Amino acid sequence: GMLNEAEEALRRASDGLPEVKLRRDWVTEQYNVMDNFSRYSAWLQELRGNKVEAERFRRAALDNARQYLPLMLRSLGADSQIVQIAKQNVTSTTRQLAGNLSSQGKMGEAEHLANEAVNQTLSYLSFNTVGASNALSVLGTMKLQQGKVVEAARYAELATQALERSEVKPYSTALAARRSQMGFILVVQGRWKDALKVFETRDQGLRSSSTQFDKTGSRNIDWAMALLKTGQGTKSAEMMQSLLDSNLKRSFVDPVYIAHLRGYLGVALTQLGDSDQALAQFQRAMPALLKQAHDGAGDEDSAFVRVYRMNVILEAYLELLAKLQAEGKQIVGLDIVAEAFKLADIARNSSVQRAVTASAARATLPDPQLAQLARREQDATNQMQALNKILTRLASAPEGRRLQAVMNNMQRDIDTLAREQVALRKELAEKFPDYANLVAPQPATPADIQRTLLPDEVVIAIFSGERQSYVWTITKSDVGYRTVPVAREQLARDVAQLLRSVNLSDGQIRDFDTATAYRLYATLLAPDAAMRSNAKLINVIPHGALGQLPFATLLTEPIAQTAGRSVPTYAEMPWMLHKAAIAQQSSASGFMALRRSVPTKIERMPFIGFGDPLFIADAAPGTQRGKRFRNLAIAATNDETLSMVEQAQQSQVPSGNAGTTNRPTLAQAFSMLPALPDTSEELRDIARTTGADQEKDVFLGVRATEANIKAADLSRYRVVAFATHGLVPGEISGLDQPALAMGNPALTKDTENDGFLTLEEVLGLKLNAEWVVLSACNTGSTDGNASEAVSGLGRAFFYAGTRSLLVSSWAVETVSARLLTTGLFQQQASHPAMSRAEALRQSMLAVMKSTTDDYSHPAFWAPFSLVGDGLVQ
């Protein structure tokens, strides 16, 4: 922790470089020397929180290590010990660069390098080694950061097995760390009994050395949660309390970790029925959790863990508040309904907020003063997080070995940075309120929402929890709050079932699942129907899988064939669409930000569109019954690294092959993207409807490129359309954040870009649009990630300057898609006072009742949703 002294030592090393360069062996040894020098330079930058500068040094170290290895191979031969060390240096520098990139949220390249490090390691080490375990653990951690929990579990299991079969002792702290990681992932998966076995094995291993056990103990926050979930609530609460007490005795501990301990203790106390003590723990945890949420969930290398734990706490707190509300309890200074609404919005926002904050940190922001302020604030946050890590480690040392003077200096530095961060955030909020709300949205209350609503408008907010769900119905004059006995998993199954019945990607038209459509309405919305009986606009704030579902497709009455009465046709069914226009919101705070923003009133051109990008040559659309359907599913890829590792696990000998994986890079990803030729007609039709210049303002095929998007003055257009695939982070190797796929640079000659318009690049655009149309943006995802892509990209487009998004949720048929989008803009042209949401509703009704073809099935009229402000511009 003596950073100033470490930097002085590195300066002296740097001063000695000129003399070293005079040595005769500098010709070959320069790469080895500069590899080491760059590594230590990077390490010190990372300890200071300067991740971007550290990345530069990490790349230099890897470049030098890669150049040194072939020199040694040629001169010394493959069996030389120096060559073996050189191989290990390439692997370690690869892994270290991957770690740096992952800490910045650059998960695509980080995962690629981590895969490479695993391959390199197993080319010269057997599976049962510490080195193999380290490489596998890093890759597993990166899978976890991306939310790929199943893959993360397998890599964590392999990393643990590799270390168990090596020569480390049972009480090894490295082995204990592997088992902790494995136990945590099993907890995330809800495999409570399996997690309990892992933690018990870890405990037995640590206890095998009394000396080691006295230093480290074996209590663990996730072990306590596994105990709670397996019916051992009292033991869980005791372990949590003990962890909390021992950490509070330390001279310094990470405040977020203390908040997690308090929150988890609150979870246990809630289950044990001690509501008063549980409430006290939750309320004491909240300040640090709110700060964590505003900081974008902390350093990316721990972000998934922190977001997961925060959501566990928030959900349990929600359950407790619902219980207190049902019991009629009055808590001094606490509005239960408003507090629950705020908690749900924080939890709903958390995963998207992480992606948005990480992207904002890298975005080329349009205002130079804003960019400078934002960078200073981000640097202060990074530096505090880095110093907190060191200080936490130093504070855990035995009292006789504790460097108290160093810790005092570091605490002063953290306090100074904290004051600087507060001042910078205040300045950002005053000078650039839109940016401040983007990176640190303030939770909204029902009263805040009410102040922005019109008399004929309603907000329905839904949060789906592990055991039950919560529904708020907010009108100008009333607030309704209910708990619903339906769990998150059941809602996800229902949504998946409905989406299967509207899926046209294979050209098949399926019977719509009317029973599920009514059950969802009856469960979530029917009890509050009277509150919205006069509503003309319903704003829905969904959560989880519900974010993929257009609420227009819910049925307000059951559909059943009875004696003497036939089943109605689809056009005759009581769709929610008939009741009111519907707009979807990503969060309450996002809704508030839109309502508070004031659009710039300037004369604008009607439309600009980019679509049918050139991915590969000669791709044809699917056809059936004369209709053409978009295939939006992204081609799946196999995890070839995992297959190779499992083979190494069996063979127990090095593979001798240091090749990289065959997972597709960004450049190769275009072959995985289905072509969208019908979107050309859609964009041309919208251009005709809006009166746009088709030659100048419609960019198709080879012209649908990132370069043309960035070169256009998009602020001059009322409607901006992108007819292409929307992708979620990690869907393609090398993709770090939500993105829109544009033309393949290898075919379009757009050599300055990679062909993916990412969230951070959207943040750098300047718009002044009533609409951004994201046609064909469905990702084919069935796990809820698609809603995250829309929500993350949506927040970026709203920040860039649009009022609303038109988003397609599944593969659509060509003609009905054109009728929907062109009908929407025809409605607005014919009725200037009509709201955006009502214009979409009228277009959907027209398609449903089309006389030219039978488009009454919701697969044809319901794929598009309005996200954002549904009111008139």
Coordinates of C-alpha atoms in Angstrom, one line a residue, residues 275-468:
S275 CA -39.6 -7.6 11.2
D276 CA -38.4 -4.7 13.4
Q277 CA -34.8 -5.8 13.5
A278 CA -34.9 -6.7 9.8
L279 CA -36.3 -3.2 8.9
A280 CA -33.5 -1.6 10.9
Q281 CA -30.8 -3.5 9.1
F282 CA -32.3 -2.7 5.6
Q283 CA -32.6 1.0 6.4
R284 CA -29.0 1.1 7.6
A285 CA -27.8 -0.7 4.4
M286 CA -29.7 1.6 2.0
P287 CA -27.4 4.6 1.9
A288 CA -24.4 2.6 0.7
L289 CA -26.5 0.6 -1.7
L290 CA -27.9 3.7 -3.2
K291 CA -24.4 5.2 -3.7
Q292 CA -23.4 1.9 -5.3
A293 CA -26.3 2.1 -7.7
H294 CA -25.3 5.7 -8.6
D295 CA -21.7 4.6 -9.1
G296 CA -22.8 2.1 -11.7
A297 CA -22.4 -0.9 -9.3
G298 CA -18.7 -0.4 -8.7
D299 CA -15.7 -1.8 -10.5
E300 CA -16.6 -4.0 -13.4
D301 CA -14.6 -6.9 -12.0
S302 CA -17.1 -7.1 -9.1
A303 CA -20.2 -5.5 -10.7
F304 CA -22.2 -8.7 -11.3
V305 CA -21.7 -9.8 -7.7
R306 CA -22.6 -6.4 -6.3
V307 CA -25.7 -6.0 -8.5
Y308 CA -26.9 -9.5 -7.6
R309 CA -26.5 -9.0 -3.9
M310 CA -28.1 -5.6 -4.0
N311 CA -31.1 -7.1 -5.8
V312 CA -31.4 -9.9 -3.3
I313 CA -31.5 -7.3 -0.5
L314 CA -34.0 -5.0 -2.4
E315 CA -36.3 -7.9 -3.1
A316 CA -36.3 -9.0 0.5
Y317 CA -36.9 -5.4 1.7
L318 CA -39.8 -5.2 -0.8
E319 CA -41.3 -8.4 0.7
L320 CA -40.9 -7.0 4.3
L321 CA -42.6 -3.7 3.3
A322 CA -45.5 -5.6 1.6
K323 CA -45.9 -7.6 4.8
L324 CA -45.9 -4.5 7.0
Q325 CA -48.4 -2.9 4.6
A326 CA -50.7 -5.9 4.7
E327 CA -50.6 -5.9 8.5
G328 CA -51.5 -2.2 8.6
K329 CA -48.3 -1.2 10.3
Q330 CA -47.4 2.5 10.4
I331 CA -43.6 3.3 10.4
V332 CA -42.6 6.8 11.6
G333 CA -41.0 8.7 8.7
L334 CA -41.6 5.9 6.2
D335 CA -44.1 5.9 3.4
I336 CA -44.3 2.2 2.7
V337 CA -45.8 2.4 -0.8
A338 CA -43.4 5.1 -1.9
E339 CA -40.4 3.3 -0.4
A340 CA -41.3 0.0 -2.2
F341 CA -41.8 1.9 -5.5
K342 CA -38.4 3.4 -5.2
L343 CA -36.7 0.1 -4.3
A344 CA -38.3 -1.6 -7.3
D345 CA -37.1 1.1 -9.7
I346 CA -33.5 0.8 -8.4
A347 CA -33.6 -3.0 -8.8
R348 CA -35.3 -2.7 -12.2
N349 CA -32.6 -0.3 -13.4
S350 CA -29.6 -2.0 -12.0
S351 CA -28.3 -4.2 -14.8
V352 CA -29.0 -1.7 -17.5
Q353 CA -27.5 1.1 -15.4
R354 CA -24.3 -0.8 -15.2
A355 CA -24.1 -1.0 -19.1
V356 CA -25.0 2.6 -19.5
T357 CA -22.5 3.9 -16.9
A358 CA -19.7 1.9 -18.4
S359 CA -20.5 3.1 -21.9
A360 CA -20.8 6.7 -20.8
A361 CA -17.3 6.4 -19.3
R362 CA -15.9 5.7 -22.8
A363 CA -18.3 7.7 -25.0
T364 CA -17.1 10.6 -27.0
L365 CA -19.5 13.1 -25.6
P366 CA -20.5 16.0 -27.9
D367 CA -19.8 18.8 -25.4
P368 CA -16.1 19.3 -24.6
Q369 CA -16.7 20.8 -21.2
L370 CA -19.1 17.9 -20.3
A371 CA -16.6 15.4 -21.5
Q372 CA -13.8 16.9 -19.3
L373 CA -16.1 17.0 -16.2
A374 CA -17.4 13.5 -16.7
R375 CA -13.9 12.1 -17.1
R376 CA -12.7 13.8 -13.9
E377 CA -15.7 12.4 -12.0
Q378 CA -15.1 8.9 -13.4
D379 CA -11.4 9.1 -12.5
A380 CA -12.2 10.1 -9.0
T381 CA -14.6 7.2 -8.7
N382 CA -12.1 4.7 -10.1
Q383 CA -9.4 6.0 -7.8
M384 CA -11.6 5.7 -4.7
Q385 CA -12.6 2.2 -5.6
A386 CA -8.9 1.2 -6.2
L387 CA -7.8 2.7 -2.9
N388 CA -10.7 1.1 -1.0
K389 CA -9.5 -2.3 -2.2
I390 CA -6.0 -1.7 -1.0
L391 CA -7.2 -0.3 2.3
T392 CA -9.5 -3.2 2.9
R393 CA -6.7 -5.6 2.3
L394 CA -4.3 -3.7 4.7
A395 CA -7.0 -3.5 7.4
S396 CA -7.4 -7.3 7.4
A397 CA -3.8 -7.9 8.3
P398 CA -3.0 -9.0 11.9
E399 CA -2.6 -6.1 14.3
G400 CA 1.1 -6.4 14.7
R401 CA 1.7 -6.3 11.0
R402 CA -0.7 -3.5 10.2
L403 CA 0.8 -0.5 8.5
Q404 CA -1.3 2.1 10.3
A405 CA 0.6 5.2 9.0
V406 CA 0.1 4.0 5.4
M407 CA -3.5 3.3 6.1
N408 CA -4.1 6.8 7.6
N409 CA -2.5 8.4 4.5
M410 CA -4.6 6.3 2.2
Q411 CA -7.8 7.2 4.2
R412 CA -7.0 10.9 3.8
D413 CA -6.6 10.4 0.1
I414 CA -10.0 8.6 -0.1
D415 CA -11.7 11.4 1.9
T416 CA -10.2 14.0 -0.4
L417 CA -11.4 12.1 -3.5
A418 CA -14.8 11.7 -2.0
R419 CA -15.2 15.5 -1.5
E420 CA -13.9 16.0 -5.1
Q421 CA -16.4 13.5 -6.4
V422 CA -19.3 15.2 -4.6
A423 CA -18.3 18.6 -5.9
L424 CA -17.9 17.3 -9.5
R425 CA -21.3 15.5 -9.4
K426 CA -23.0 18.7 -8.1
E427 CA -21.4 20.7 -11.0
L428 CA -22.5 18.0 -13.5
A429 CA -26.1 18.1 -12.1
E430 CA -26.2 21.9 -12.3
K431 CA -24.6 22.3 -15.8
F432 CA -25.6 19.1 -17.5
P433 CA -28.7 17.6 -15.8
D434 CA -29.4 15.2 -18.7
Y435 CA -26.1 13.6 -18.3
A436 CA -26.4 13.5 -14.5
N437 CA -29.7 11.7 -14.9
L438 CA -28.2 9.3 -17.4
V439 CA -25.4 8.0 -15.2
A440 CA -27.0 8.5 -11.8
P441 CA -30.8 8.6 -12.1
Q442 CA -32.7 9.6 -9.0
P443 CA -35.3 7.1 -7.9
A444 CA -38.8 8.5 -8.5
T445 CA -41.8 8.2 -6.1
P446 CA -45.5 7.8 -7.0
A447 CA -46.0 11.4 -6.0
D448 CA -43.3 12.5 -8.5
I449 CA -45.1 10.5 -11.2
Q450 CA -48.5 11.9 -10.3
R451 CA -47.2 15.5 -10.8
T452 CA -46.3 14.7 -14.5
L453 CA -49.5 12.9 -15.5
L454 CA -52.5 14.2 -17.4
P455 CA -56.0 13.5 -16.1
D456 CA -56.6 10.8 -18.8
E457 CA -53.2 9.1 -18.3
V458 CA -52.1 6.2 -16.0
V459 CA -48.8 4.5 -15.1
I460 CA -48.7 0.8 -14.3
A461 CA -45.4 -0.3 -12.7
I462 CA -44.7 -4.0 -12.2
F463 CA -41.8 -5.7 -10.4
S464 CA -41.4 -9.5 -10.5
G465 CA -39.7 -11.0 -7.4
E466 CA -38.5 -14.5 -6.5
R467 CA -41.7 -15.4 -4.7
Q468 CA -44.2 -12.7 -5.6

